mmCIF file of C-alpha atoms in Angstrom:
data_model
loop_
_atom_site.group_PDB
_atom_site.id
_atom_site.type_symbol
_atom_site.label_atom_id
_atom_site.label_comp_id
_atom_site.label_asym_id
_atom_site.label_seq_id
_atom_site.Cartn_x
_atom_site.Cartn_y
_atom_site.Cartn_z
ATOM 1 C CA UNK X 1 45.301 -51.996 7.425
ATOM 2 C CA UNK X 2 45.959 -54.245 10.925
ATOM 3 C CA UNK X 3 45.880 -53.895 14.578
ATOM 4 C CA UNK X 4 49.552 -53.656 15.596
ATOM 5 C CA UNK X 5 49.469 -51.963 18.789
ATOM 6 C CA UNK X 6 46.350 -51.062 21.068
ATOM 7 C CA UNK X 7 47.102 -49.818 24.840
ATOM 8 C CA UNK X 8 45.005 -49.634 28.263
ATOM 9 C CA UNK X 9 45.445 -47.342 30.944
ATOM 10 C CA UNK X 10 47.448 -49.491 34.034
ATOM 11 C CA UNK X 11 47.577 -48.214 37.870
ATOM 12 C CA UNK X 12 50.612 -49.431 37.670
ATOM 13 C CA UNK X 13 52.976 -50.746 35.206
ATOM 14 C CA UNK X 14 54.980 -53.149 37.226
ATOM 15 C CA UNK X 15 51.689 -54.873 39.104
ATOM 16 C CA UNK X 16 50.205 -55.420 35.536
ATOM 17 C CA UNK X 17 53.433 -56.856 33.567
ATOM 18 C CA UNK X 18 53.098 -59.180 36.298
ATOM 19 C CA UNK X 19 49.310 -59.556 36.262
ATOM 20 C CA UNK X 20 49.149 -59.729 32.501
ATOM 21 C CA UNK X 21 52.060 -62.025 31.828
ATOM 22 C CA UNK X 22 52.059 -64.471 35.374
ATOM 23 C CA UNK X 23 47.890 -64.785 35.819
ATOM 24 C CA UNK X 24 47.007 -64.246 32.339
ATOM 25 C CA UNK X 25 49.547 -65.732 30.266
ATOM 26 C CA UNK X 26 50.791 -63.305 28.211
ATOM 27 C CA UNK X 27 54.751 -62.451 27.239
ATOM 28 C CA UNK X 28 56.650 -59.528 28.130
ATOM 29 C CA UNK X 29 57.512 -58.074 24.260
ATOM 30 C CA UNK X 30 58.873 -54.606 24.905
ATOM 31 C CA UNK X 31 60.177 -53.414 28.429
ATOM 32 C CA UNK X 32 62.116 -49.398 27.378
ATOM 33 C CA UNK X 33 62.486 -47.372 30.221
ATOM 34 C CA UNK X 34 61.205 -43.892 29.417
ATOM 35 C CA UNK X 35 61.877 -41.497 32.700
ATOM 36 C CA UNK X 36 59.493 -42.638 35.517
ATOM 37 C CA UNK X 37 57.474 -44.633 33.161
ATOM 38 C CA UNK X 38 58.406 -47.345 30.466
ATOM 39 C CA UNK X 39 56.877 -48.464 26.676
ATOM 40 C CA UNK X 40 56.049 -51.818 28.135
ATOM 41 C CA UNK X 41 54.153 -54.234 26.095
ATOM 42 C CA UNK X 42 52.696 -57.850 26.075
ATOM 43 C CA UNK X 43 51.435 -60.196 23.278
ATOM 44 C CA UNK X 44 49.673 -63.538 23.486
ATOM 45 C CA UNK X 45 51.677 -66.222 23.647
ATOM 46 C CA UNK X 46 49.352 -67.779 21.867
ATOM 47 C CA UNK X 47 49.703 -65.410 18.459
ATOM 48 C CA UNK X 48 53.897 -63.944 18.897
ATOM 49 C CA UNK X 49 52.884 -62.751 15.598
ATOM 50 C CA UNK X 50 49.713 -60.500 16.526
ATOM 51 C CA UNK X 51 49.324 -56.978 18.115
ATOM 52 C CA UNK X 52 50.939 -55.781 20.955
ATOM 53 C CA UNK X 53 49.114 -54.577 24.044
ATOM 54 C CA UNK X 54 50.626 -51.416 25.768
ATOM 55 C CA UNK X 55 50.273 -50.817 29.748
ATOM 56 C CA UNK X 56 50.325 -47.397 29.458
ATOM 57 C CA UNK X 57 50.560 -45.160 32.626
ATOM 58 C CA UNK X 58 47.054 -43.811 33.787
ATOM 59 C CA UNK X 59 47.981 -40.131 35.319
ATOM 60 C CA UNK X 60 46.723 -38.384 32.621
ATOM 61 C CA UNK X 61 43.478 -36.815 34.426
ATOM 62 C CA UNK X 62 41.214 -37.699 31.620
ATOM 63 C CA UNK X 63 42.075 -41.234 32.656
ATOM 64 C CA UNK X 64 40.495 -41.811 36.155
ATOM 65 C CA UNK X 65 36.854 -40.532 35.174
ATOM 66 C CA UNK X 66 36.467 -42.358 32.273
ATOM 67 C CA UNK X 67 37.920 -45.657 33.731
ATOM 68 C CA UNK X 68 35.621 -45.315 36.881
ATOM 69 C CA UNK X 69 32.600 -44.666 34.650
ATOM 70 C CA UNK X 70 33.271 -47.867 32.995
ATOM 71 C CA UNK X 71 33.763 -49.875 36.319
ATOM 72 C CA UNK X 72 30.536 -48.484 38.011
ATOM 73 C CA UNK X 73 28.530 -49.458 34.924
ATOM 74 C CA UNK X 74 30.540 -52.838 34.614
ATOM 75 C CA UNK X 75 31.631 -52.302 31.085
ATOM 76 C CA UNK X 76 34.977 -54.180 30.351
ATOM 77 C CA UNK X 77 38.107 -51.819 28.695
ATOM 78 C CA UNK X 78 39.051 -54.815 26.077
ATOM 79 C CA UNK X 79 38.460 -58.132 25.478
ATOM 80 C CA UNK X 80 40.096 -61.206 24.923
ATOM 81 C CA UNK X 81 39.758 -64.497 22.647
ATOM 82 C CA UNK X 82 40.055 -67.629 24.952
ATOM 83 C CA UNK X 83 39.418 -71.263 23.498
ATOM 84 C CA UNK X 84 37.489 -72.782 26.603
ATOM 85 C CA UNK X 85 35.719 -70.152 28.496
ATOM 86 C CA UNK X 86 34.770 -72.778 31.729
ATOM 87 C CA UNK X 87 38.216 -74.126 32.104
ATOM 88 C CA UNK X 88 39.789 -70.487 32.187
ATOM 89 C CA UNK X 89 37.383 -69.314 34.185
ATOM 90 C CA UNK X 90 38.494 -71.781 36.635
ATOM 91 C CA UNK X 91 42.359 -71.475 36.252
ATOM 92 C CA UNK X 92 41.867 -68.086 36.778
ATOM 93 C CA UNK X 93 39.799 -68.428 39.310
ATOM 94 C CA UNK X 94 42.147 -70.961 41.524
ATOM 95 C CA UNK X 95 44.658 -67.959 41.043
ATOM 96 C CA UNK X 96 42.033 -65.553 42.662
ATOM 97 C CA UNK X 97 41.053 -63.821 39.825
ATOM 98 C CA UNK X 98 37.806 -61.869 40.668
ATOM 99 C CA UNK X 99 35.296 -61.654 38.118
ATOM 100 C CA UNK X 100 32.366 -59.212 37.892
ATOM 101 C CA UNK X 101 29.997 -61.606 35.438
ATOM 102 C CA UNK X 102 30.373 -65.484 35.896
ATOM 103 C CA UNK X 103 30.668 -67.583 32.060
ATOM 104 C CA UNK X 104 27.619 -66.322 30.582
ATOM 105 C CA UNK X 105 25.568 -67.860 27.475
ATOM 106 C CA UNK X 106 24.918 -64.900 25.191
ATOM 107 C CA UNK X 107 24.066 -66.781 22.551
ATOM 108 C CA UNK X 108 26.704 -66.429 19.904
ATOM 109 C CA UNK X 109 29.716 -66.979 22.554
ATOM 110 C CA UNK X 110 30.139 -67.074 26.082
ATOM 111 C CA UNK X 111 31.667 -64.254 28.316
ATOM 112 C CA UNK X 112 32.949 -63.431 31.355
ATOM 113 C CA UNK X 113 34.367 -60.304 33.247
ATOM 114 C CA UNK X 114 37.186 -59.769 35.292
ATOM 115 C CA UNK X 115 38.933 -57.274 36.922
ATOM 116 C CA UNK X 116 42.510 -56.936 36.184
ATOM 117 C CA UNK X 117 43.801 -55.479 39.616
ATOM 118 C CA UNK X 118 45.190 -52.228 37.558
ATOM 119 C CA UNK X 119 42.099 -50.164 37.491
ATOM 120 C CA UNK X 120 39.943 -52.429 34.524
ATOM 121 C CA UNK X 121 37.284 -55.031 33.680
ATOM 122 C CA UNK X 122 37.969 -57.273 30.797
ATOM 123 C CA UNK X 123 35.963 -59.448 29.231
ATOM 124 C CA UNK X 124 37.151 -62.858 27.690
ATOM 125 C CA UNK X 125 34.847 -64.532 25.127
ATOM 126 C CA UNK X 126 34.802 -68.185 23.700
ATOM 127 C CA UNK X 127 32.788 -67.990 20.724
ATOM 128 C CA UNK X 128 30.437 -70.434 19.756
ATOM 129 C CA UNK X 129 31.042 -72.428 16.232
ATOM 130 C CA UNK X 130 28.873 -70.823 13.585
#
């Protein structure tokens, strides 16, 4: 069993394909326009061989609470691997990126939070060598 495909909920698709794929690196994979929304997916650029990420549409009502619950209590949606946590803090950063937690030292990795402009936090993590 593998992780092929794992979606968040998106404001809106067009502002994060661009978020995703200009600020944060990632490649447009799938793009199929399905009525007023579209499947529209992104993998690392990093791994062309790992799991997709769907920006699926948020209007379903269960959607908003849930999302907003997570916000107010600044709990990221996903996370994501990065190599070197203090330099892509500070790319992202210089492309005014606003993060909710600054690099932190947890002990076993570093992390940060972010907010992804489409309605989410997300943390990225650099973990330590065991």
């Amino acid at each position: 069993m593998r992780i092929e495909l794992t979606s968040i909920f998106v404001d809106d698709q067009r502002k994060a394909l661009a978020f995703y794929t200009d600020v944060l690196g990632f490649t447009k994979h799938h793009d199929i326009p399905l009525g007023d929304a579209s499947w529209l997916t992104v993998k690392s650029a990093e791994a062309p061989d790992g799991p997709e990420l769907l920006l699926e549409p948020s209007d379903h009502p269960a959607v908003k609470p849930y999302r907003d619950a997570l916000v107010e209590d600044g709990i990221p949606l996903a996370q994501f691997a990065v190599d070197d946590l203090a330099a892509e803090h500070a790319r992202l950063t210089d492309l005014g990126v606003v993060f909710t937690q600054q690099p932190t030292d947890i002990g076993t990795a570093f992390v940060a939070v972010l907010d992804d402009t489409c309605g989410n936090l997300i943390q990225l993590i650099q973990m330590k060598a065991a």
